[in-house]
N, CA, C and O atoms as CSV, one atom per row, in Angstrom:
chain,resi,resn,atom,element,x,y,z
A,1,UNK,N,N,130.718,132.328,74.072
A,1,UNK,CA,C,130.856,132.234,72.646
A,1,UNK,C,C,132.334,132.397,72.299
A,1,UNK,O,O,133.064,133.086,73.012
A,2,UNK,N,N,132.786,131.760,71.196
A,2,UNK,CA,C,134.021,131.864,70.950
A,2,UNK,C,C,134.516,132.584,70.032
A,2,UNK,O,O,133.786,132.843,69.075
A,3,UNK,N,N,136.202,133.231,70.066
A,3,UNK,CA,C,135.895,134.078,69.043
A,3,UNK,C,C,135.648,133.940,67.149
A,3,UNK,O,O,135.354,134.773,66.291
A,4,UNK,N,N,135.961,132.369,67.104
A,4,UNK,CA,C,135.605,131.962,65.875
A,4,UNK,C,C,134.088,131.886,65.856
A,4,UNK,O,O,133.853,130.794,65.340
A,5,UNK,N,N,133.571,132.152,65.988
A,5,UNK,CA,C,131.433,131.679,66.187
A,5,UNK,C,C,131.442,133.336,66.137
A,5,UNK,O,O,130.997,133.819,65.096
A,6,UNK,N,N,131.864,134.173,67.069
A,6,UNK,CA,C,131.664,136.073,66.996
A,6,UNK,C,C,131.910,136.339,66.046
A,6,UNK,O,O,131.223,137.175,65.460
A,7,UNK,N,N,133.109,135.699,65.390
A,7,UNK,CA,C,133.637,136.421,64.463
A,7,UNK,C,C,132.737,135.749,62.902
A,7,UNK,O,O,132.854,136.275,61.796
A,8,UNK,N,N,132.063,134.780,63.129
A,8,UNK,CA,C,131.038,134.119,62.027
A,8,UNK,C,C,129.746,134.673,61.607
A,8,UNK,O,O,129.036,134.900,60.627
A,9,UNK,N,N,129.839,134.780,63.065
A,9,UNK,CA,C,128.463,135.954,63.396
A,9,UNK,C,C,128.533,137.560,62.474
A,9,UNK,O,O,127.907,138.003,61.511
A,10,UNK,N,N,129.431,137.992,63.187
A,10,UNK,CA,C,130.069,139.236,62.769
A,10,UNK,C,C,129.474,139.220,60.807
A,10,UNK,O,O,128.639,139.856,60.165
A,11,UNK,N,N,130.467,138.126,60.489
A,11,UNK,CA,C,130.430,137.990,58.882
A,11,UNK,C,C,129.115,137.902,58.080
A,11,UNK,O,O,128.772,138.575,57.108
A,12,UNK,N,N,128.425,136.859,58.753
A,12,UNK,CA,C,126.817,136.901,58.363
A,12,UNK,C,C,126.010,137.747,58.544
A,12,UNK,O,O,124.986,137.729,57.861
A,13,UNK,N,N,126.223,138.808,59.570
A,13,UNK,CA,C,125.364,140.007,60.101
A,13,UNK,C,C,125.663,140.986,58.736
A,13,UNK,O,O,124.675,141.439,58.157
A,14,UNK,N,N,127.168,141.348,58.169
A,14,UNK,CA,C,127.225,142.604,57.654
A,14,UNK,C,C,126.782,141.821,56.255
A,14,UNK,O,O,125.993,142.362,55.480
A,15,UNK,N,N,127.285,140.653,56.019
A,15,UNK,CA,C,126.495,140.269,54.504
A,15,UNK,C,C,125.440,139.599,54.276
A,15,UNK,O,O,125.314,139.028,53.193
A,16,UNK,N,N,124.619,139.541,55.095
A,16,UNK,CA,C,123.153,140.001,55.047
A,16,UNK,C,C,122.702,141.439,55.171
A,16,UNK,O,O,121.708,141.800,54.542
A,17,UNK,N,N,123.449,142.387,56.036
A,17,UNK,CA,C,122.890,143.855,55.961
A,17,UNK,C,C,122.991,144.210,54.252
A,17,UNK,O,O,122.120,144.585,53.468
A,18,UNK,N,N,124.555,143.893,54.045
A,18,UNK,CA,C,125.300,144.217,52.580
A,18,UNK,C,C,123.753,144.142,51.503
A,18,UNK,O,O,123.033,145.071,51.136
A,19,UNK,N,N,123.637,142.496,51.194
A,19,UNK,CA,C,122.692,142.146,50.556
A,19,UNK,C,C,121.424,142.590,50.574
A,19,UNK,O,O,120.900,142.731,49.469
A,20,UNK,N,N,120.610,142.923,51.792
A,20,UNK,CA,C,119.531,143.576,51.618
A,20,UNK,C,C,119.374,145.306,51.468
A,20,UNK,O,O,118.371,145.951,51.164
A,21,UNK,N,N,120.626,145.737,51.770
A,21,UNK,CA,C,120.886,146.995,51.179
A,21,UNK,C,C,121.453,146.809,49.476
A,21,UNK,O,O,121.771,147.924,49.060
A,22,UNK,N,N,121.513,146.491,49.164
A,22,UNK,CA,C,121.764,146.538,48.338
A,22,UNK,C,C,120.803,146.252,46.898
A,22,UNK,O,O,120.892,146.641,45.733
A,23,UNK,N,N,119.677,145.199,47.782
A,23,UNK,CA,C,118.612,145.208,46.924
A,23,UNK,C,C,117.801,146.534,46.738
A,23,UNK,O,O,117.525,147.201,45.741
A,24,UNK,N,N,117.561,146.649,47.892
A,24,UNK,CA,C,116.773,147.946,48.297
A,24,UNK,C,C,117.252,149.045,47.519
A,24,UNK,O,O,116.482,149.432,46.639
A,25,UNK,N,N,118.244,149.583,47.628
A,25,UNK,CA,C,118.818,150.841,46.522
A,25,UNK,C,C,118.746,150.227,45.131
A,25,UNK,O,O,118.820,151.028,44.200
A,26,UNK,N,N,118.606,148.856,44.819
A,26,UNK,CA,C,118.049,148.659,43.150
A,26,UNK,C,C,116.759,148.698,42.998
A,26,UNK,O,O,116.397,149.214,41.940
A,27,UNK,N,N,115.778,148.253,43.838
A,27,UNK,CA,C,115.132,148.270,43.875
A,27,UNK,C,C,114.381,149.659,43.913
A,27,UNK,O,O,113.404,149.741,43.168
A,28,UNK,N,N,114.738,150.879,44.761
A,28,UNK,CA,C,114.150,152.035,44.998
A,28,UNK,C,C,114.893,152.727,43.531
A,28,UNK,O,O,114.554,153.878,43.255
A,29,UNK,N,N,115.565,152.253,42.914
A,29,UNK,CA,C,115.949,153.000,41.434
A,29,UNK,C,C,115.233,152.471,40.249
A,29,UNK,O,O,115.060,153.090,39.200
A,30,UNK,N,N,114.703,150.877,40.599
A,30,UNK,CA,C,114.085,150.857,39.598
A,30,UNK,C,C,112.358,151.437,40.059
A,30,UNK,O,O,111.518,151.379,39.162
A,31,UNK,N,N,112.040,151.825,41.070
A,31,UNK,CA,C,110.967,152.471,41.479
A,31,UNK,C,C,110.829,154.010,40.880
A,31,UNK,O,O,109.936,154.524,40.206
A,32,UNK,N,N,111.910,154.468,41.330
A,32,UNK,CA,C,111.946,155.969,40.784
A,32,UNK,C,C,112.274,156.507,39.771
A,32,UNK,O,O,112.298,157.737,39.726
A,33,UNK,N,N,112.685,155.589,38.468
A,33,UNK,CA,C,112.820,155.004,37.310
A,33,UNK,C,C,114.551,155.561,37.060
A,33,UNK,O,O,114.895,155.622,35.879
A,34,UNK,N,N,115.276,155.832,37.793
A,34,UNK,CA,C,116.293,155.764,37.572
A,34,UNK,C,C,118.035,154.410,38.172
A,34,UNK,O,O,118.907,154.295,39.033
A,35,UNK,N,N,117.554,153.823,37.050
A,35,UNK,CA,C,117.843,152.223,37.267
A,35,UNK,C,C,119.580,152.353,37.542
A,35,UNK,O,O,120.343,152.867,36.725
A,36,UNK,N,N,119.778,152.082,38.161
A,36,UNK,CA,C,121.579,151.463,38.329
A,36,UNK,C,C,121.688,150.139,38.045
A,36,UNK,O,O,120.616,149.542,37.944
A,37,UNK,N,N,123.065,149.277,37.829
A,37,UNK,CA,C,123.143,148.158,37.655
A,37,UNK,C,C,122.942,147.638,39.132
A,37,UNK,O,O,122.836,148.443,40.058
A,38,UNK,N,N,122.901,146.501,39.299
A,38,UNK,CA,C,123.134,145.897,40.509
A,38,UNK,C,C,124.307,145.989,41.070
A,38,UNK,O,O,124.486,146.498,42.177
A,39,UNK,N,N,125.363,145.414,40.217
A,39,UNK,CA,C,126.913,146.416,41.071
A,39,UNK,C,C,127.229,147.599,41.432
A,39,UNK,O,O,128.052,147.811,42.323
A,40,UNK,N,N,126.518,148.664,40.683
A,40,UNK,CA,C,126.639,150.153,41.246
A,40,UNK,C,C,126.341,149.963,42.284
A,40,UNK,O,O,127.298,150.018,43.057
A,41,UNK,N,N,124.916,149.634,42.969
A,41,UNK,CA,C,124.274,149.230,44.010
A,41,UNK,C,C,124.873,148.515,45.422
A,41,UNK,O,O,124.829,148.697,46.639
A,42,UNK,N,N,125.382,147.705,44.573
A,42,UNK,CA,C,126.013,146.851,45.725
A,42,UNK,C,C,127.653,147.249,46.010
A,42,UNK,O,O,128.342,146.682,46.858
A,43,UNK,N,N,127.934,147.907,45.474
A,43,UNK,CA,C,129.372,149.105,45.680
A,43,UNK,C,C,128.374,149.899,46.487
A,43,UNK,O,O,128.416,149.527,47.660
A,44,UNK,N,N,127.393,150.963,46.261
A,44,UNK,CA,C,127.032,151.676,47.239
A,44,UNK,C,C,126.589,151.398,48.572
A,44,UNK,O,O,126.708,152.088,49.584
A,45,UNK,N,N,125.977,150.096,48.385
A,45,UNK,CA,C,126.029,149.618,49.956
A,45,UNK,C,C,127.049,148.898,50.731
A,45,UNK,O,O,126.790,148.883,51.934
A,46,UNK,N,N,127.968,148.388,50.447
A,46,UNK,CA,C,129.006,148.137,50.603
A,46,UNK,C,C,129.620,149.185,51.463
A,46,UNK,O,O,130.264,148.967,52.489
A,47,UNK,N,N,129.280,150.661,50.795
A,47,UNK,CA,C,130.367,151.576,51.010
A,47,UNK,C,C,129.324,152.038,52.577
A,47,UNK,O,O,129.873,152.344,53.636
A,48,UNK,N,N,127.900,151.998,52.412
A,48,UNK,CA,C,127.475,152.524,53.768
A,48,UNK,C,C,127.758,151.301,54.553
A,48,UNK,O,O,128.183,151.590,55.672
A,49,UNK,N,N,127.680,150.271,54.375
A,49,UNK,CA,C,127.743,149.339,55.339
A,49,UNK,C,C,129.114,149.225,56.059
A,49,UNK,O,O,129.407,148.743,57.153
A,50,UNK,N,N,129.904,149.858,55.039
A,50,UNK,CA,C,131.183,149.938,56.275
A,50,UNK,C,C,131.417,150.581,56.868
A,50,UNK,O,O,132.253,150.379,57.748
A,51,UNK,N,N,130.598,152.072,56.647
A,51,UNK,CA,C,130.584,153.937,57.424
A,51,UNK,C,C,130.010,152.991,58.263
A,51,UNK,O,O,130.650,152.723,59.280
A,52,UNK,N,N,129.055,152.476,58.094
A,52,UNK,CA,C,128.038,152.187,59.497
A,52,UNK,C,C,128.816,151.384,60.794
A,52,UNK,O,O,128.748,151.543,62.013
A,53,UNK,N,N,129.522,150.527,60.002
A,53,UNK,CA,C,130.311,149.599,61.232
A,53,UNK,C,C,131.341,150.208,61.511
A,53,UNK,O,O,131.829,149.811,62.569
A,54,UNK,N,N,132.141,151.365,60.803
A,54,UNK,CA,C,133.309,152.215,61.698
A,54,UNK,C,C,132.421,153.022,62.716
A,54,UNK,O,O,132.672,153.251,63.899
A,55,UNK,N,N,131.248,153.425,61.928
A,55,UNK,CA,C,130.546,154.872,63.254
A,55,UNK,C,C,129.911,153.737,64.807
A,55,UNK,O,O,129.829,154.028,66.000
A,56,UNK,N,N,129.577,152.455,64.075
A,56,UNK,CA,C,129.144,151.172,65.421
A,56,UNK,C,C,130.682,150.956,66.536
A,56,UNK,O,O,130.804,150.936,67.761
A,57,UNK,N,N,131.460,150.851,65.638
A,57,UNK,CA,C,132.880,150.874,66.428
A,57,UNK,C,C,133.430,151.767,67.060
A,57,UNK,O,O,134.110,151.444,68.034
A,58,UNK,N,N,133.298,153.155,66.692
A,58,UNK,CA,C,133.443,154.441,67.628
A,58,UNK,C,C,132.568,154.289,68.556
A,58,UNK,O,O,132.948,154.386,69.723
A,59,UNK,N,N,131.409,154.058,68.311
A,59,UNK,CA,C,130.272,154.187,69.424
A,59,UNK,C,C,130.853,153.747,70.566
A,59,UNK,O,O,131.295,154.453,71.473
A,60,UNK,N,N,130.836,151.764,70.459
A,60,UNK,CA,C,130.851,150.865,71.266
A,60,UNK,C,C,132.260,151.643,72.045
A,60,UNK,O,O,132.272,152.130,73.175
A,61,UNK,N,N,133.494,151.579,70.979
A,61,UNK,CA,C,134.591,152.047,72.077
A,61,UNK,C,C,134.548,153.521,73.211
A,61,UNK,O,O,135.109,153.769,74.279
A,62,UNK,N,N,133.317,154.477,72.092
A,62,UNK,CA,C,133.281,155.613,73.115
A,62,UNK,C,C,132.572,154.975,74.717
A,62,UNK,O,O,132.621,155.508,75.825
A,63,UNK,N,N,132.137,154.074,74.437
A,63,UNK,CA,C,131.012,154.085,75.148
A,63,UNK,C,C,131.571,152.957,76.890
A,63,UNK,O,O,131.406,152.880,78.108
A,64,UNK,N,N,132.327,152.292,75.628
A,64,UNK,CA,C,133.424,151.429,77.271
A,64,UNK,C,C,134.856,152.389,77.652
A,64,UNK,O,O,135.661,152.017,78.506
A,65,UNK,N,N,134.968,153.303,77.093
A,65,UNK,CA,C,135.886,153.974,77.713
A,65,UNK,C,C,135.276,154.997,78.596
A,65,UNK,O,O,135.921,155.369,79.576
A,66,UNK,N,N,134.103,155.491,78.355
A,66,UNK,CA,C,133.407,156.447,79.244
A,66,UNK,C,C,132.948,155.795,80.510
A,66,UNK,O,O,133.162,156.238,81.638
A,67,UNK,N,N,132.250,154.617,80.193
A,67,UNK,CA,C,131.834,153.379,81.111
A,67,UNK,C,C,132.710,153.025,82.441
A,67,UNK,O,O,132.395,152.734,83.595
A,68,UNK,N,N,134.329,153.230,81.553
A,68,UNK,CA,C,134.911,152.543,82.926
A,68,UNK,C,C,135.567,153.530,83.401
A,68,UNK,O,O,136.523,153.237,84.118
A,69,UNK,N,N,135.276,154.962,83.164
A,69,UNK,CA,C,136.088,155.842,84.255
A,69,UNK,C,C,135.834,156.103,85.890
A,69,UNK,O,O,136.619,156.637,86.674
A,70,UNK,N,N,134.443,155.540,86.178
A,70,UNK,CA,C,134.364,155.228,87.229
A,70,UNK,C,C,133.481,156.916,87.756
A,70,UNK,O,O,133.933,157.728,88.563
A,71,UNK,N,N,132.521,156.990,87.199
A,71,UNK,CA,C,131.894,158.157,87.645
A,71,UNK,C,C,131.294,158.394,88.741
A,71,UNK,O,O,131.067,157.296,89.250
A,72,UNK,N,N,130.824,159.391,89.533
A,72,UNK,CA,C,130.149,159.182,90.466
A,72,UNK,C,C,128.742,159.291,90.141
A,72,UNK,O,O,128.416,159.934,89.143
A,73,UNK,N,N,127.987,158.807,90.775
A,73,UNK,CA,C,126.532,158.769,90.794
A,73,UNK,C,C,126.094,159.326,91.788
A,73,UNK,O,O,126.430,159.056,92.941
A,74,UNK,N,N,125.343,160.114,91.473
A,74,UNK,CA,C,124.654,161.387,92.460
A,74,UNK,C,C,122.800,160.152,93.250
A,74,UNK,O,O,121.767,159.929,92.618
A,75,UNK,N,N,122.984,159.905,94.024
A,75,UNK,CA,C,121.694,159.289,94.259
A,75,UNK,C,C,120.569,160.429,94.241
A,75,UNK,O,O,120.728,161.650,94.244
A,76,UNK,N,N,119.379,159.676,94.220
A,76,UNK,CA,C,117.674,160.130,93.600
A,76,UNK,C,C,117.683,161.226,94.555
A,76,UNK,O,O,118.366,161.021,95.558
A,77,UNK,N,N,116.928,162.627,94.456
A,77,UNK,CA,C,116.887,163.635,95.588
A,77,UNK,C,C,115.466,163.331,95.410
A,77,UNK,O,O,114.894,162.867,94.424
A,78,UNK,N,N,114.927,163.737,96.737
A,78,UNK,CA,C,113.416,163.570,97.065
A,78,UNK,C,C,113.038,164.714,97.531
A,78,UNK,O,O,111.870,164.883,97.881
């Protein structure tokens, strides 16, 4: 894959997350009868949807830097 197509990908993934979060918190306000506009809404998801992809980005990088230190592996004891 190339990085223009990842990076397309990338874009459609968070604004579709964006968008259906964003219904959802209007939606669960007009449920619980305390209504926000739709832009309040979509500022608030906005704002988790980007916590979410910095805390996805710590992850991934914790996770290939731990990956490649080259640990040892203790084999199965019987």
């Amino acid at each position: 894959m190339t990085d223009t197509r990842r990076w397309r990908r990338f874009v459609w993934s968070v604004t579709a997350w964006w968008m259906l979060l964003a219904l959802a918190l209007w939606l669960l306000g007009k449920v619980l009868e305390q209504p926000a506009s739709l832009v309040a809404c979509a500022a608030s998801a906005a704002l988790l949807v980007a916590i979410g992809e910095v805390g996805d980005g710590l992850r991934r990088r914790r996770s290939t830097r731990y990956s490649t230190r080259g640990r040892r592996r203790h084999p199965p004891s019987h």
